[in-house]
Short mmCIF file of C-alpha atoms in Angstrom, two decimals:
data_model
loop_
_atom_site.label_atom_id
_atom_site.label_comp_id
_atom_site.label_asym_id
_atom_site.label_seq_id
_atom_site.Cartn_x
_atom_site.Cartn_y
_atom_site.Cartn_z
CA MET A 11 15.77 -75.51 -42.97
CA PRO A 12 14.85 -74.07 -46.44
CA VAL A 13 12.30 -75.91 -48.42
CA ASP A 14 12.13 -75.56 -52.18
CA ARG A 15 9.17 -76.09 -54.46
CA PRO A 16 9.22 -79.43 -56.35
CA VAL A 17 10.53 -79.19 -59.86
CA PRO A 18 8.92 -82.07 -61.80
CA GLY A 19 10.12 -80.96 -65.19
CA SER A 20 13.80 -81.29 -64.40
CA ARG A 21 16.22 -83.96 -63.15
CA ALA A 22 18.62 -83.91 -60.29
CA PRO A 23 22.09 -82.71 -61.14
CA ALA A 24 24.66 -85.49 -62.01
CA GLY A 25 25.69 -87.51 -58.98
CA ARG A 26 22.52 -86.55 -57.06
CA VAL A 27 19.20 -88.28 -56.76
CA ARG A 28 15.66 -87.36 -55.63
CA VAL A 29 14.13 -89.52 -52.98
CA ASP A 30 10.46 -89.58 -51.87
CA CYS A 31 10.85 -91.07 -48.45
CA HIS A 32 7.31 -92.02 -47.66
CA LEU A 33 4.29 -93.07 -49.79
CA HIS A 34 1.66 -95.86 -49.85
CA THR A 35 0.38 -98.21 -52.50
CA ALA A 36 -2.96 -100.00 -52.65
CA ALA A 37 -1.46 -102.66 -50.31
CA SER A 38 -1.88 -100.25 -47.51
CA GLY A 39 -5.72 -100.59 -47.64
CA ASP A 40 -6.38 -96.78 -47.60
CA SER A 41 -4.43 -96.03 -50.81
CA VAL A 42 -5.40 -96.44 -54.37
CA LEU A 43 -1.99 -96.16 -55.92
CA THR A 44 -0.89 -98.99 -58.13
CA LEU A 45 2.71 -99.99 -58.91
CA GLU A 46 2.08 -99.03 -62.55
CA GLN A 47 0.89 -95.63 -61.56
CA LEU A 48 3.76 -95.21 -59.17
CA ALA A 49 6.24 -96.05 -62.08
CA GLU A 50 4.58 -93.51 -64.31
CA ARG A 51 4.42 -90.75 -61.76
CA ALA A 52 7.91 -91.30 -60.69
CA ARG A 53 8.98 -90.84 -64.27
CA GLN A 54 6.83 -87.74 -64.61
CA THR A 55 8.09 -86.11 -61.44
CA ALA A 56 11.81 -87.08 -62.03
CA LEU A 57 12.12 -89.24 -58.92
CA ASP A 58 15.06 -91.54 -58.78
CA VAL A 59 14.36 -93.43 -55.54
CA VAL A 60 11.05 -94.19 -53.79
CA CYS A 61 10.56 -95.52 -50.37
CA VAL A 62 7.40 -97.72 -50.45
CA THR A 63 6.24 -97.57 -46.80
CA ASP A 64 2.78 -99.20 -46.71
CA HIS A 65 0.87 -99.54 -43.60
CA ASN A 66 1.94 -102.78 -41.56
CA VAL A 67 2.87 -104.69 -44.87
CA THR A 68 5.95 -104.92 -47.01
CA SER A 69 4.51 -107.17 -49.84
CA ALA A 70 4.04 -104.41 -52.47
CA ALA A 71 7.34 -102.90 -51.78
CA VAL A 72 9.14 -106.35 -52.26
CA THR A 73 7.15 -106.93 -55.42
CA ALA A 74 8.22 -103.45 -56.72
CA THR A 75 11.87 -104.27 -56.22
CA GLU A 76 11.43 -107.48 -58.43
CA ARG A 77 9.93 -105.53 -61.30
CA ASP A 78 11.56 -102.94 -63.68
CA LEU A 79 9.72 -99.90 -62.65
CA GLY A 80 12.32 -97.40 -63.79
CA VAL A 81 12.87 -96.11 -60.35
CA ARG A 82 14.97 -97.47 -57.36
CA ILE A 83 12.73 -98.91 -54.62
CA ILE A 84 13.63 -98.98 -50.94
CA VAL A 85 11.55 -101.48 -48.85
CA GLY A 86 9.97 -99.73 -46.01
CA GLU A 87 6.94 -100.16 -43.61
CA GLU A 88 4.83 -97.74 -41.62
CA ILE A 89 4.28 -99.64 -38.47
CA ARG A 90 1.50 -98.88 -36.00
CA THR A 91 2.61 -99.00 -32.26
CA PRO A 92 0.64 -98.14 -29.16
CA ASN A 93 2.54 -94.89 -28.95
CA GLY A 94 2.22 -93.88 -32.66
CA ASP A 95 3.43 -94.67 -36.15
CA VAL A 96 7.11 -95.25 -37.00
CA ILE A 97 8.62 -96.24 -40.32
CA GLY A 98 11.46 -98.77 -40.86
CA LEU A 99 13.51 -98.26 -44.11
CA PHE A 100 15.67 -100.84 -45.84
CA LEU A 101 13.75 -103.69 -44.35
CA THR A 102 14.31 -107.35 -45.21
CA GLU A 103 11.11 -108.64 -43.47
CA ARG A 104 7.68 -107.31 -42.26
CA ILE A 105 7.38 -106.21 -38.71
CA PRO A 106 4.00 -106.97 -36.94
CA TYR A 107 2.04 -104.00 -35.87
CA VAL A 108 0.87 -103.14 -32.21
CA LEU A 109 4.19 -104.30 -30.83
CA PRO A 110 5.69 -102.05 -28.15
CA LEU A 111 7.64 -99.12 -29.71
CA GLY A 112 10.93 -100.21 -28.27
CA GLU A 113 10.56 -103.70 -29.72
CA VAL A 114 9.67 -102.27 -33.17
CA ILE A 115 12.75 -100.19 -33.08
CA SER A 116 14.89 -103.05 -32.07
CA ARG A 117 13.45 -105.12 -34.98
CA ILE A 118 14.17 -102.38 -37.52
CA ARG A 119 17.75 -102.10 -36.24
CA ALA A 120 18.16 -105.86 -36.25
CA GLN A 121 17.50 -105.87 -39.98
CA GLY A 122 20.12 -103.20 -40.54
CA GLY A 123 17.33 -100.79 -41.21
CA LEU A 124 16.77 -97.06 -40.28
CA VAL A 125 14.18 -95.66 -37.90
CA TYR A 126 12.31 -92.83 -39.78
CA VAL A 127 9.85 -90.83 -37.82
CA PRO A 128 6.83 -89.64 -39.97
CA HIS A 129 4.71 -86.55 -39.52
CA PRO A 130 5.86 -86.29 -35.86
CA PHE A 131 3.66 -83.47 -34.70
CA ASP A 132 0.54 -83.89 -36.76
CA PRO A 133 -2.35 -83.97 -34.24
CA VAL A 134 -4.80 -85.70 -36.56
CA ARG A 135 -2.60 -88.78 -37.18
CA SER A 136 -0.95 -91.29 -35.09
CA SER A 137 2.35 -89.47 -34.34
CA LEU A 138 5.31 -89.85 -31.94
CA GLY A 139 5.73 -86.19 -31.18
CA ARG A 140 5.26 -86.41 -27.45
CA LEU A 141 7.93 -89.13 -27.13
CA LEU A 142 10.19 -87.83 -29.86
CA PRO A 143 12.56 -85.73 -27.77
CA GLY A 144 13.33 -88.69 -25.46
CA MET A 145 13.77 -91.00 -28.46
CA CYS A 146 16.29 -88.48 -30.01
CA ALA A 147 18.12 -88.12 -26.78
CA ASP A 148 18.35 -91.99 -26.48
CA GLY A 149 19.62 -92.43 -30.06
CA ALA A 150 16.38 -94.28 -30.98
CA ALA A 151 15.66 -92.26 -34.08
CA ASP A 152 17.69 -92.10 -37.30
CA ILE A 153 15.70 -89.66 -39.42
CA ILE A 154 13.07 -87.17 -38.59
CA GLU A 155 10.52 -86.30 -41.34
CA VAL A 156 10.84 -82.49 -41.63
CA PHE A 157 8.48 -82.14 -44.60
CA ASN A 158 5.29 -84.11 -44.98
CA ALA A 159 3.14 -82.98 -47.97
CA LYS A 160 -0.02 -84.10 -46.21
CA VAL A 161 0.51 -81.65 -43.32
CA ALA A 162 -1.51 -78.48 -44.05
CA ASP A 163 -0.02 -76.40 -41.19
CA GLN A 164 3.57 -75.69 -42.09
CA ALA A 165 4.34 -74.71 -38.53
CA LEU A 166 4.17 -78.52 -37.67
CA ASN A 167 6.76 -79.32 -40.42
CA GLN A 168 8.88 -76.47 -39.16
CA ARG A 169 8.60 -77.81 -35.65
CA ALA A 170 9.88 -81.17 -36.92
CA ALA A 171 12.79 -79.49 -38.63
CA GLY A 172 13.72 -77.59 -35.45
CA LEU A 173 13.80 -80.89 -33.45
CA ALA A 174 15.94 -82.56 -36.07
CA GLU A 175 18.42 -79.60 -36.01
CA ARG A 176 18.44 -79.57 -32.11
CA TYR A 177 19.53 -83.16 -32.05
CA SER A 178 21.75 -83.11 -35.16
CA LEU A 179 19.56 -85.65 -36.78
CA PRO A 180 19.14 -85.79 -40.57
CA GLY A 181 15.74 -84.70 -42.02
CA GLY A 182 13.66 -86.62 -44.53
CA ALA A 183 10.81 -85.56 -46.68
CA GLY A 184 7.90 -87.60 -48.12
CA SER A 185 4.80 -87.03 -50.18
CA ASP A 186 2.84 -89.57 -48.05
CA ALA A 187 1.04 -90.09 -51.33
CA HIS A 188 -2.02 -92.38 -51.35
CA ASP A 189 -2.83 -91.76 -54.98
CA ALA A 190 -1.06 -90.98 -58.23
CA PRO A 191 -1.34 -87.14 -58.07
CA GLY A 192 0.39 -87.11 -54.73
CA VAL A 193 3.56 -88.84 -55.72
CA GLY A 194 6.52 -86.46 -55.73
CA ALA A 195 4.80 -83.63 -53.77
CA SER A 196 7.95 -83.77 -51.51
CA TYR A 197 11.37 -85.30 -51.73
CA VAL A 198 15.00 -84.90 -50.76
CA GLU A 199 17.72 -84.32 -53.35
CA VAL A 200 20.94 -85.93 -51.94
CA PRO A 201 24.20 -87.30 -53.35
CA ASP A 202 23.79 -90.79 -54.76
CA PHE A 203 24.17 -93.54 -52.19
CA ASP A 204 24.06 -97.23 -51.57
CA GLY A 205 22.42 -98.89 -48.64
CA PRO A 206 21.30 -97.45 -45.20
CA ALA A 207 24.58 -96.07 -44.09
CA GLY A 208 25.12 -94.40 -47.39
CA PHE A 209 21.55 -92.85 -47.20
CA LEU A 210 22.23 -91.46 -43.78
CA ALA A 211 25.53 -89.90 -44.93
CA ALA A 212 23.79 -88.48 -48.10
CA LEU A 213 21.11 -86.84 -45.93
CA ALA A 214 23.74 -84.51 -44.46
CA ASP A 215 23.89 -82.78 -47.86
CA ALA A 216 20.05 -82.84 -48.49
CA GLN A 217 18.04 -80.24 -50.15
CA VAL A 218 14.34 -80.60 -49.16
CA ALA A 219 11.57 -79.85 -51.74
CA GLY A 220 7.83 -79.93 -50.87
CA GLU A 221 4.50 -78.41 -51.13
CA PHE A 222 1.20 -79.23 -49.45
CA ARG A 223 -0.71 -81.51 -51.70
CA ASP A 224 -3.94 -83.01 -50.22
CA HIS A 225 -5.39 -86.30 -51.20
CA ALA A 226 -7.06 -86.34 -54.59
CA PRO A 227 -10.87 -86.92 -54.37
CA ARG A 228 -11.36 -90.56 -53.85
CA TYR A 229 -14.65 -90.68 -55.87
CA PRO A 230 -15.86 -88.20 -58.52
CA ARG A 231 -18.28 -85.63 -57.33
CA ARG A 232 -21.88 -86.51 -58.30
CA PRO A 233 -24.11 -84.00 -59.98
CA PRO A 234 -27.40 -82.99 -58.42
CA ALA A 235 -29.92 -85.81 -58.49
CA GLY A 236 -31.81 -85.93 -61.70
CA THR A 237 -29.38 -83.81 -63.74
CA ASP A 238 -27.12 -84.85 -66.71
CA GLY A 239 -29.30 -87.69 -67.50
CA ARG A 240 -28.60 -89.49 -64.18
CA ARG A 241 -31.36 -91.31 -62.26
CA ASP A 242 -32.80 -89.48 -59.25
CA LEU A 243 -31.91 -91.95 -56.55
CA THR A 244 -34.10 -90.14 -54.08
CA GLY A 245 -37.37 -90.52 -56.14
CA PRO A 246 -40.07 -93.24 -55.85
CA GLY A 247 -38.69 -96.70 -55.54
CA HIS A 248 -35.29 -95.64 -54.24
CA SER A 249 -34.73 -95.54 -50.47
CA PRO A 250 -32.21 -93.01 -49.29
CA SER A 251 -30.68 -95.64 -47.08
CA ARG A 252 -29.58 -97.58 -50.14
CA VAL A 253 -27.58 -94.71 -51.58
CA ALA A 254 -23.90 -95.59 -51.16
CA ARG A 255 -21.99 -93.49 -48.73
CA ARG A 256 -18.56 -92.01 -49.38
CA SER A 257 -15.59 -93.52 -47.69
CA ARG A 258 -13.18 -91.37 -45.74
CA TRP A 259 -9.45 -91.48 -46.07
#
């Protein structure tokens, strides 16, 4: 599946829209992206539709639909299961995490939603790759994420694309952004659509765009102790144990 570079300075042709299928706001807990930043970055990167897929919650996505952010919002949720993460798109209510995978899929479908499989073969995240061929064969997956902008090894994205092609499933693409600079790093450009069935049909004519874009540094780098007029926190009266540690994503 060919993948174009994102083109933030241009808009989709008439009758088509750009959809970032997977990103996280501050409601996820491990993200710093606010709804205001999401709106601004969507405008800058010429996104038309954004799937807000926070970890195990839908509150920010629902709030986004109630505000005029200048971008269409699809309510989603990235749900942790004992077997790995799965995303529900077009949800009407939150799905609890750590339920069995089969029950989560049933709850997504009961809401009229779509089962979207994120970063399926990424070994450093909670992924469904091992189970995915069986899911595809059983009709339990609707969309395979064929490009995730946080996957550094492009062979893993290509493997996902190959699986989607093997089972004739549509491919999605998401920035997996957790910060403003990540928004729009990957998207699908598709014919405009309305609702989950329309989105599935539109993905049959999707053009994928994406590039690897790692998380922005969560905290600014500190200059060496005692430089730039900053206090030396390792000097007398300052215990190293009291120096704040950096958090990891």
